[in-house]
Amino acid sequence: MSKLSFNQGSPQFIPLSTYRAYPESEMETRASAFYQELSRRKTIREFSTEPVSRKVIEQCLLAAGTAPSGANHQPWHFAVVSDTELKHRIRVEAEIEEREFYERRAPQEWKDALAPLGTDSEKPFLEDAPYLIAIFGQKSTLMDDGTAVKNYYVPESVSIATGFLIAALHHAGLATLTHTPSPMGFLNELLDRPDNEKPYILLVVGYPAAHCMVPNIRKKTLSEIASFL
């Protein structure tokens, strides 16, 4: 369980010194450039075995850690796996759940929705990719005095941090896959995580394989995802 220190009682504030203001024209340019960069991001399922610098992963995790969270409790843990044997064990356990999903648990409607992506129960990328990042949400946080405090808005907080992480990894030049075998309780045991943590996502990270192919799909347009009132 992670430890957290924050001020008790009356709130304490410091001057905002990190905000940067830009002329409106520059804001529009920056917003457009950021959209263009993220629009190049593709979820992939064919990874190269080429190693990735740990320093890159560390900096991206630090970026994820800047995400907002409920009461600033930062209720997440990122378990980073590069060990070959451990990745193999994760693949074995994940494929057990995936076979159960595809053969028994998944309703036909969900299978039909997945069909354009060409997915199945075989997950070789869990061993090919140099890194797996198991993202856990923490139900409680351990304070400096040893007391446990309940965390609130855990799924929302973890989701935001995961979005930051995916964007940071893409910005650094890496590709990702959000893998969610269900249930994922085996990750607690394999990665030695405590009972107060729940695995949400297994993020696969690395370079695309030389022969990498991606589904021919599109993202919704602005008018399909937003309304201005």
PDB file of C-alpha atoms in Angstrom:
ATOM      1  CA  MET A   1       0.000   0.000   0.000  1.00  0.00           C
ATOM      2  CA  SER A   2       1.446   3.358  -0.976  1.00  0.00           C
ATOM      3  CA  LYS A   3       2.056   6.068   1.580  1.00  0.00           C
ATOM      4  CA  LEU A   4       0.808   9.613   1.141  1.00  0.00           C
ATOM      5  CA  SER A   5       1.494  12.799   3.012  1.00  0.00           C
ATOM      6  CA  PHE A   6      -0.749  15.814   2.745  1.00  0.00           C
ATOM      7  CA  ASN A   7      -1.796  18.711   4.917  1.00  0.00           C
ATOM      8  CA  GLN A   8      -4.537  18.055   7.438  1.00  0.00           C
ATOM      9  CA  GLY A   9      -7.025  20.672   8.607  1.00  0.00           C
ATOM     10  CA  SER A  10      -7.190  24.039   6.911  1.00  0.00           C
ATOM     11  CA  PRO A  11      -6.145  24.112   3.238  1.00  0.00           C
ATOM     12  CA  GLN A  12      -2.782  25.645   2.393  1.00  0.00           C
ATOM     13  CA  PHE A  13      -2.087  27.316  -0.930  1.00  0.00           C
ATOM     14  CA  ILE A  14       0.942  28.510  -2.895  1.00  0.00           C
ATOM     15  CA  PRO A  15       1.088  30.879  -5.873  1.00  0.00           C
ATOM     16  CA  LEU A  16       0.485  29.323  -9.295  1.00  0.00           C
ATOM     17  CA  SER A  17       3.879  29.516 -11.000  1.00  0.00           C
ATOM     18  CA  THR A  18       3.679  26.786 -13.650  1.00  0.00           C
ATOM     19  CA  TYR A  19       0.941  28.116 -15.923  1.00  0.00           C
ATOM     20  CA  ARG A  20       2.022  29.441 -19.323  1.00  0.00           C
ATOM     21  CA  ALA A  21      -0.150  31.803 -21.328  1.00  0.00           C
ATOM     22  CA  TYR A  22       0.019  31.901 -25.137  1.00  0.00           C
ATOM     23  CA  PRO A  23      -1.422  34.244 -27.747  1.00  0.00           C
ATOM     24  CA  GLU A  24      -4.684  32.866 -29.141  1.00  0.00           C
ATOM     25  CA  SER A  25      -3.135  32.157 -32.539  1.00  0.00           C
ATOM     26  CA  GLU A  26      -0.382  30.128 -30.891  1.00  0.00           C
ATOM     27  CA  MET A  27      -2.930  28.297 -28.785  1.00  0.00           C
ATOM     28  CA  GLU A  28      -4.780  27.244 -31.916  1.00  0.00           C
ATOM     29  CA  THR A  29      -1.520  26.127 -33.538  1.00  0.00           C
ATOM     30  CA  ARG A  30      -0.472  24.140 -30.485  1.00  0.00           C
ATOM     31  CA  ALA A  31      -3.911  22.537 -30.134  1.00  0.00           C
ATOM     32  CA  SER A  32      -3.938  21.547 -33.800  1.00  0.00           C
ATOM     33  CA  ALA A  33      -0.392  20.167 -33.639  1.00  0.00           C
ATOM     34  CA  PHE A  34      -1.221  18.109 -30.564  1.00  0.00           C
ATOM     35  CA  TYR A  35      -4.313  16.699 -32.217  1.00  0.00           C
ATOM     36  CA  GLN A  36      -2.312  15.812 -35.325  1.00  0.00           C
ATOM     37  CA  GLU A  37       0.282  14.033 -33.215  1.00  0.00           C
ATOM     38  CA  LEU A  38      -2.267  12.015 -31.262  1.00  0.00           C
ATOM     39  CA  SER A  39      -4.223  11.208 -34.419  1.00  0.00           C
ATOM     40  CA  ARG A  40      -1.181   9.219 -35.598  1.00  0.00           C
ATOM     41  CA  ARG A  41      -1.488   6.934 -32.586  1.00  0.00           C
ATOM     42  CA  LYS A  42      -2.690   3.443 -33.423  1.00  0.00           C
ATOM     43  CA  THR A  43      -3.361   0.541 -31.126  1.00  0.00           C
ATOM     44  CA  ILE A  44      -1.176  -2.324 -32.328  1.00  0.00           C
ATOM     45  CA  ARG A  45      -1.026  -6.056 -31.625  1.00  0.00           C
ATOM     46  CA  GLU A  46       2.231  -6.915 -33.376  1.00  0.00           C
ATOM     47  CA  PHE A  47       5.263  -5.796 -31.387  1.00  0.00           C
ATOM     48  CA  SER A  48       8.974  -5.877 -32.072  1.00  0.00           C
ATOM     49  CA  THR A  49      11.210  -7.518 -29.477  1.00  0.00           C
ATOM     50  CA  GLU A  50      13.600  -4.547 -29.765  1.00  0.00           C
ATOM     51  CA  PRO A  51      14.474  -3.276 -26.280  1.00  0.00           C
ATOM     52  CA  VAL A  52      13.273   0.101 -25.017  1.00  0.00           C
ATOM     53  CA  SER A  53      15.236   2.387 -22.715  1.00  0.00           C
ATOM     54  CA  ARG A  54      13.986   2.168 -19.142  1.00  0.00           C
ATOM     55  CA  LYS A  55      14.588   5.917 -18.796  1.00  0.00           C
ATOM     56  CA  VAL A  56      11.908   6.538 -21.428  1.00  0.00           C
ATOM     57  CA  ILE A  57       9.424   4.419 -19.485  1.00  0.00           C
ATOM     58  CA  GLU A  58      10.309   6.157 -16.226  1.00  0.00           C
ATOM     59  CA  GLN A  59       9.722   9.618 -17.654  1.00  0.00           C
ATOM     60  CA  CYS A  60       6.397   8.573 -19.148  1.00  0.00           C
ATOM     61  CA  LEU A  61       5.319   7.150 -15.792  1.00  0.00           C
ATOM     62  CA  LEU A  62       6.239  10.425 -14.129  1.00  0.00           C
ATOM     63  CA  ALA A  63       4.037  12.171 -16.696  1.00  0.00           C
ATOM     64  CA  ALA A  64       1.179   9.813 -15.821  1.00  0.00           C
ATOM     65  CA  GLY A  65       1.717  10.609 -12.158  1.00  0.00           C
ATOM     66  CA  THR A  66       0.892  14.286 -12.784  1.00  0.00           C
ATOM     67  CA  ALA A  67      -2.735  13.393 -13.568  1.00  0.00           C
ATOM     68  CA  PRO A  68      -5.492  14.816 -11.377  1.00  0.00           C
ATOM     69  CA  SER A  69      -7.096  12.468  -8.873  1.00  0.00           C
ATOM     70  CA  GLY A  70      -9.782  12.407  -6.217  1.00  0.00           C
ATOM     71  CA  ALA A  71      -8.532  14.449  -3.217  1.00  0.00           C
ATOM     72  CA  ASN A  72      -5.050  14.172  -4.749  1.00  0.00           C
ATOM     73  CA  HIS A  73      -4.713  10.660  -3.326  1.00  0.00           C
ATOM     74  CA  GLN A  74      -3.157   9.436  -6.593  1.00  0.00           C
ATOM     75  CA  PRO A  75      -4.732   5.981  -6.177  1.00  0.00           C
ATOM     76  CA  TRP A  76      -2.661   4.104  -8.736  1.00  0.00           C
ATOM     77  CA  HIS A  77       0.311   1.802  -9.013  1.00  0.00           C
ATOM     78  CA  PHE A  78       2.174   0.939 -12.207  1.00  0.00           C
ATOM     79  CA  ALA A  79       3.847  -2.477 -12.082  1.00  0.00           C
ATOM     80  CA  VAL A  80       6.397  -2.507 -14.906  1.00  0.00           C
ATOM     81  CA  VAL A  81       7.363  -5.946 -16.199  1.00  0.00           C
ATOM     82  CA  SER A  82      10.330  -6.662 -18.460  1.00  0.00           C
ATOM     83  CA  ASP A  83      11.426 -10.043 -17.087  1.00  0.00           C
ATOM     84  CA  THR A  84      11.065 -12.691 -19.803  1.00  0.00           C
ATOM     85  CA  GLU A  85       9.834 -15.479 -17.541  1.00  0.00           C
ATOM     86  CA  LEU A  86       7.326 -13.245 -15.798  1.00  0.00           C
ATOM     87  CA  LYS A  87       5.952 -12.027 -19.126  1.00  0.00           C
ATOM     88  CA  HIS A  88       5.525 -15.667 -20.164  1.00  0.00           C
ATOM     89  CA  ARG A  89       3.604 -16.455 -16.978  1.00  0.00           C
ATOM     90  CA  ILE A  90       1.373 -13.431 -17.537  1.00  0.00           C
ATOM     91  CA  ARG A  91       0.669 -14.596 -21.090  1.00  0.00           C
ATOM     92  CA  VAL A  92      -0.233 -18.095 -19.904  1.00  0.00           C
ATOM     93  CA  GLU A  93      -2.678 -16.788 -17.292  1.00  0.00           C
ATOM     94  CA  ALA A  94      -4.138 -14.144 -19.610  1.00  0.00           C
ATOM     95  CA  GLU A  95      -4.764 -16.665 -22.387  1.00  0.00           C
ATOM     96  CA  ILE A  96      -6.600 -18.946 -19.951  1.00  0.00           C
ATOM     97  CA  GLU A  97      -9.028 -16.118 -19.255  1.00  0.00           C
ATOM     98  CA  GLU A  98      -9.188 -15.119 -22.925  1.00  0.00           C
ATOM     99  CA  ARG A  99     -10.093 -18.637 -24.066  1.00  0.00           C
ATOM    100  CA  GLU A 100     -12.828 -18.753 -21.449  1.00  0.00           C
ATOM    101  CA  PHE A 101     -14.059 -15.378 -22.690  1.00  0.00           C
ATOM    102  CA  TYR A 102     -14.146 -16.239 -26.391  1.00  0.00           C
ATOM    103  CA  GLU A 103     -15.448 -19.784 -25.936  1.00  0.00           C
ATOM    104  CA  ARG A 104     -17.970 -19.350 -23.105  1.00  0.00           C
ATOM    105  CA  ARG A 105     -18.458 -15.963 -21.488  1.00  0.00           C
ATOM    106  CA  ALA A 106     -18.624 -13.449 -24.334  1.00  0.00           C
ATOM    107  CA  PRO A 107     -22.113 -12.810 -25.754  1.00  0.00           C
ATOM    108  CA  GLN A 108     -22.370 -12.964 -29.537  1.00  0.00           C
ATOM    109  CA  GLU A 109     -23.075  -9.237 -29.689  1.00  0.00           C
ATOM    110  CA  TRP A 110     -19.696  -8.496 -28.095  1.00  0.00           C
ATOM    111  CA  LYS A 111     -17.936 -10.949 -30.392  1.00  0.00           C
ATOM    112  CA  ASP A 112     -19.543  -9.215 -33.366  1.00  0.00           C
ATOM    113  CA  ALA A 113     -18.287  -5.849 -32.085  1.00  0.00           C
ATOM    114  CA  LEU A 114     -14.752  -7.229 -31.829  1.00  0.00           C
ATOM    115  CA  ALA A 115     -14.807  -8.875 -35.256  1.00  0.00           C
ATOM    116  CA  PRO A 116     -13.424  -5.849 -37.204  1.00  0.00           C
ATOM    117  CA  LEU A 117     -10.372  -5.869 -34.930  1.00  0.00           C
ATOM    118  CA  GLY A 118      -9.479  -9.486 -35.676  1.00  0.00           C
ATOM    119  CA  THR A 119      -8.804 -10.393 -32.053  1.00  0.00           C
ATOM    120  CA  ASP A 120      -8.743 -13.887 -30.570  1.00  0.00           C
ATOM    121  CA  SER A 121      -7.492 -15.675 -27.475  1.00  0.00           C
ATOM    122  CA  GLU A 122      -3.860 -15.866 -28.631  1.00  0.00           C
ATOM    123  CA  LYS A 123      -1.757 -13.057 -27.123  1.00  0.00           C
ATOM    124  CA  PRO A 124       1.864 -13.389 -28.319  1.00  0.00           C
ATOM    125  CA  PHE A 125       2.413  -9.656 -27.823  1.00  0.00           C
ATOM    126  CA  LEU A 126       2.498 -10.255 -24.081  1.00  0.00           C
ATOM    127  CA  GLU A 127       5.899 -11.910 -24.584  1.00  0.00           C
ATOM    128  CA  ASP A 128       7.140 -10.027 -27.660  1.00  0.00           C
ATOM    129  CA  ALA A 129       6.831  -6.486 -26.315  1.00  0.00           C
ATOM    130  CA  PRO A 130       9.734  -5.337 -24.126  1.00  0.00           C
ATOM    131  CA  TYR A 131       7.445  -3.939 -21.430  1.00  0.00           C
ATOM    132  CA  LEU A 132       4.105  -4.735 -19.843  1.00  0.00           C
ATOM    133  CA  ILE A 133       2.715  -2.136 -17.453  1.00  0.00           C
ATOM    134  CA  ALA A 134       0.019  -3.474 -15.163  1.00  0.00           C
ATOM    135  CA  ILE A 135      -2.055  -0.541 -13.919  1.00  0.00           C
ATOM    136  CA  PHE A 136      -3.664  -0.989 -10.514  1.00  0.00           C
ATOM    137  CA  GLY A 137      -6.203   1.155  -8.697  1.00  0.00           C
ATOM    138  CA  GLN A 138      -5.845   1.440  -4.941  1.00  0.00           C
ATOM    139  CA  LYS A 139      -8.957   1.220  -2.772  1.00  0.00           C
ATOM    140  CA  SER A 140      -7.130   2.879   0.123  1.00  0.00           C
ATOM    141  CA  THR A 141      -3.989   4.888   0.765  1.00  0.00           C
ATOM    142  CA  LEU A 142      -1.598   4.469   3.675  1.00  0.00           C
ATOM    143  CA  MET A 143      -0.823   7.750   5.405  1.00  0.00           C
ATOM    144  CA  ASP A 144       2.508   8.648   6.973  1.00  0.00           C
ATOM    145  CA  ASP A 145       1.104   7.869  10.424  1.00  0.00           C
ATOM    146  CA  GLY A 146       0.203   4.330   9.324  1.00  0.00           C
ATOM    147  CA  THR A 147      -3.552   4.825   9.052  1.00  0.00           C
ATOM    148  CA  ALA A 148      -5.415   3.732   5.934  1.00  0.00           C
ATOM    149  CA  VAL A 149      -7.659   6.282   4.225  1.00  0.00           C
ATOM    150  CA  LYS A 150     -10.313   5.293   1.705  1.00  0.00           C
ATOM    151  CA  ASN A 151      -9.748   6.561  -1.831  1.00  0.00           C
ATOM    152  CA  TYR A 152     -12.590   8.050  -3.842  1.00  0.00           C
ATOM    153  CA  TYR A 153     -13.133   8.239  -7.608  1.00  0.00           C
ATOM    154  CA  VAL A 154     -10.559   5.506  -8.119  1.00  0.00           C
ATOM    155  CA  PRO A 155     -11.711   4.299 -11.590  1.00  0.00           C
ATOM    156  CA  GLU A 156     -11.939   7.879 -12.839  1.00  0.00           C
ATOM    157  CA  SER A 157      -8.516   8.803 -11.446  1.00  0.00           C
ATOM    158  CA  VAL A 158      -6.817   5.689 -12.805  1.00  0.00           C
ATOM    159  CA  SER A 159      -8.436   6.201 -16.214  1.00  0.00           C
ATOM    160  CA  ILE A 160      -7.153   9.768 -16.462  1.00  0.00           C
ATOM    161  CA  ALA A 161      -3.631   8.722 -15.443  1.00  0.00           C
ATOM    162  CA  THR A 162      -3.713   5.906 -17.988  1.00  0.00           C
ATOM    163  CA  GLY A 163      -4.683   8.383 -20.702  1.00  0.00           C
ATOM    164  CA  PHE A 164      -1.749  10.575 -19.734  1.00  0.00           C
ATOM    165  CA  LEU A 165       0.544   7.540 -19.869  1.00  0.00           C
ATOM    166  CA  ILE A 166      -0.618   6.414 -23.312  1.00  0.00           C
ATOM    167  CA  ALA A 167      -0.192   9.942 -24.682  1.00  0.00           C
ATOM    168  CA  ALA A 168       3.269  10.252 -23.123  1.00  0.00           C
ATOM    169  CA  LEU A 169       4.424   6.911 -24.548  1.00  0.00           C
ATOM    170  CA  HIS A 170       3.140   7.862 -27.987  1.00  0.00           C
ATOM    171  CA  HIS A 171       4.838  11.255 -27.746  1.00  0.00           C
ATOM    172  CA  ALA A 172       8.097   9.485 -26.881  1.00  0.00           C
ATOM    173  CA  GLY A 173       7.842   7.311 -30.003  1.00  0.00           C
ATOM    174  CA  LEU A 174       6.411   4.080 -28.623  1.00  0.00           C
ATOM    175  CA  ALA A 175       3.301   2.080 -29.465  1.00  0.00           C
ATOM    176  CA  THR A 176       0.814   0.625 -27.008  1.00  0.00           C
ATOM    177  CA  LEU A 177      -2.044  -1.810 -26.591  1.00  0.00           C
ATOM    178  CA  THR A 178      -4.596  -1.651 -23.784  1.00  0.00           C
ATOM    179  CA  HIS A 179      -5.196  -5.287 -22.872  1.00  0.00           C
ATOM    180  CA  THR A 180      -7.945  -6.179 -20.421  1.00  0.00           C
ATOM    181  CA  PRO A 181      -8.270  -9.908 -19.777  1.00  0.00           C
ATOM    182  CA  SER A 182     -11.178 -10.513 -17.419  1.00  0.00           C
ATOM    183  CA  PRO A 183     -10.904 -11.297 -14.607  1.00  0.00           C
ATOM    184  CA  MET A 184      -7.390  -9.972 -13.953  1.00  0.00           C
ATOM    185  CA  GLY A 185      -6.927 -11.065 -10.364  1.00  0.00           C
ATOM    186  CA  PHE A 186      -4.002 -13.269 -11.409  1.00  0.00           C
ATOM    187  CA  LEU A 187      -1.932 -10.096 -11.803  1.00  0.00           C
ATOM    188  CA  ASN A 188      -2.085  -9.417  -8.055  1.00  0.00           C
ATOM    189  CA  GLU A 189      -0.527 -12.797  -7.363  1.00  0.00           C
ATOM    190  CA  LEU A 190       2.055 -12.765 -10.156  1.00  0.00           C
ATOM    191  CA  LEU A 191       3.156  -9.178  -9.453  1.00  0.00           C
ATOM    192  CA  ASP A 192       2.907  -9.403  -5.658  1.00  0.00           C
ATOM    193  CA  ARG A 193       0.382  -6.596  -5.298  1.00  0.00           C
ATOM    194  CA  PRO A 194      -1.736  -6.240  -2.131  1.00  0.00           C
ATOM    195  CA  ASP A 195      -5.441  -6.981  -1.775  1.00  0.00           C
ATOM    196  CA  ASN A 196      -6.377  -3.297  -1.634  1.00  0.00           C
ATOM    197  CA  GLU A 197      -5.306  -2.936  -5.278  1.00  0.00           C
ATOM    198  CA  LYS A 198      -7.401  -3.869  -8.290  1.00  0.00           C
ATOM    199  CA  PRO A 199      -5.849  -4.369 -11.760  1.00  0.00           C
ATOM    200  CA  TYR A 200      -7.567  -2.264 -14.398  1.00  0.00           C
ATOM    201  CA  ILE A 201      -5.415  -2.453 -17.523  1.00  0.00           C
ATOM    202  CA  LEU A 202      -2.407  -4.369 -18.784  1.00  0.00           C
ATOM    203  CA  LEU A 203      -0.642  -1.876 -21.054  1.00  0.00           C
ATOM    204  CA  VAL A 204       1.626  -3.449 -23.671  1.00  0.00           C
ATOM    205  CA  VAL A 205       4.497  -1.137 -24.676  1.00  0.00           C
ATOM    206  CA  GLY A 206       7.193  -1.232 -27.353  1.00  0.00           C
ATOM    207  CA  TYR A 207       7.986  -0.654 -30.997  1.00  0.00           C
ATOM    208  CA  PRO A 208       5.751  -1.919 -33.815  1.00  0.00           C
ATOM    209  CA  ALA A 209       6.954  -5.080 -35.548  1.00  0.00           C
ATOM    210  CA  ALA A 210       8.385  -4.526 -39.023  1.00  0.00           C
ATOM    211  CA  HIS A 211       5.378  -6.278 -40.574  1.00  0.00           C
ATOM    212  CA  CYS A 212       2.834  -4.612 -38.256  1.00  0.00           C
ATOM    213  CA  MET A 213      -0.690  -4.318 -39.638  1.00  0.00           C
ATOM    214  CA  VAL A 214      -3.567  -2.414 -38.020  1.00  0.00           C
ATOM    215  CA  PRO A 215      -7.334  -2.566 -38.550  1.00  0.00           C
ATOM    216  CA  ASN A 216      -8.731  -0.184 -41.158  1.00  0.00           C
ATOM    217  CA  ILE A 217     -11.005   1.717 -38.781  1.00  0.00           C
ATOM    218  CA  ARG A 218     -11.807   5.371 -38.215  1.00  0.00           C
ATOM    219  CA  LYS A 219     -12.323   7.678 -35.274  1.00  0.00           C
ATOM    220  CA  LYS A 220     -15.548   9.618 -34.883  1.00  0.00           C
ATOM    221  CA  THR A 221     -15.682  13.199 -36.155  1.00  0.00           C
ATOM    222  CA  LEU A 222     -15.993  16.244 -33.902  1.00  0.00           C
ATOM    223  CA  SER A 223     -19.727  16.507 -34.584  1.00  0.00           C
ATOM    224  CA  GLU A 224     -20.149  12.871 -33.531  1.00  0.00           C
ATOM    225  CA  ILE A 225     -18.351  13.227 -30.205  1.00  0.00           C
ATOM    226  CA  ALA A 226     -19.118  16.779 -29.064  1.00  0.00           C
ATOM    227  CA  SER A 227     -21.849  19.363 -28.776  1.00  0.00           C
ATOM    228  CA  PHE A 228     -21.539  23.076 -28.061  1.00  0.00           C
ATOM    229  CA  LEU A 229     -24.452  24.548 -26.118  1.00  0.00           C
TER     230      LEU A 229
END
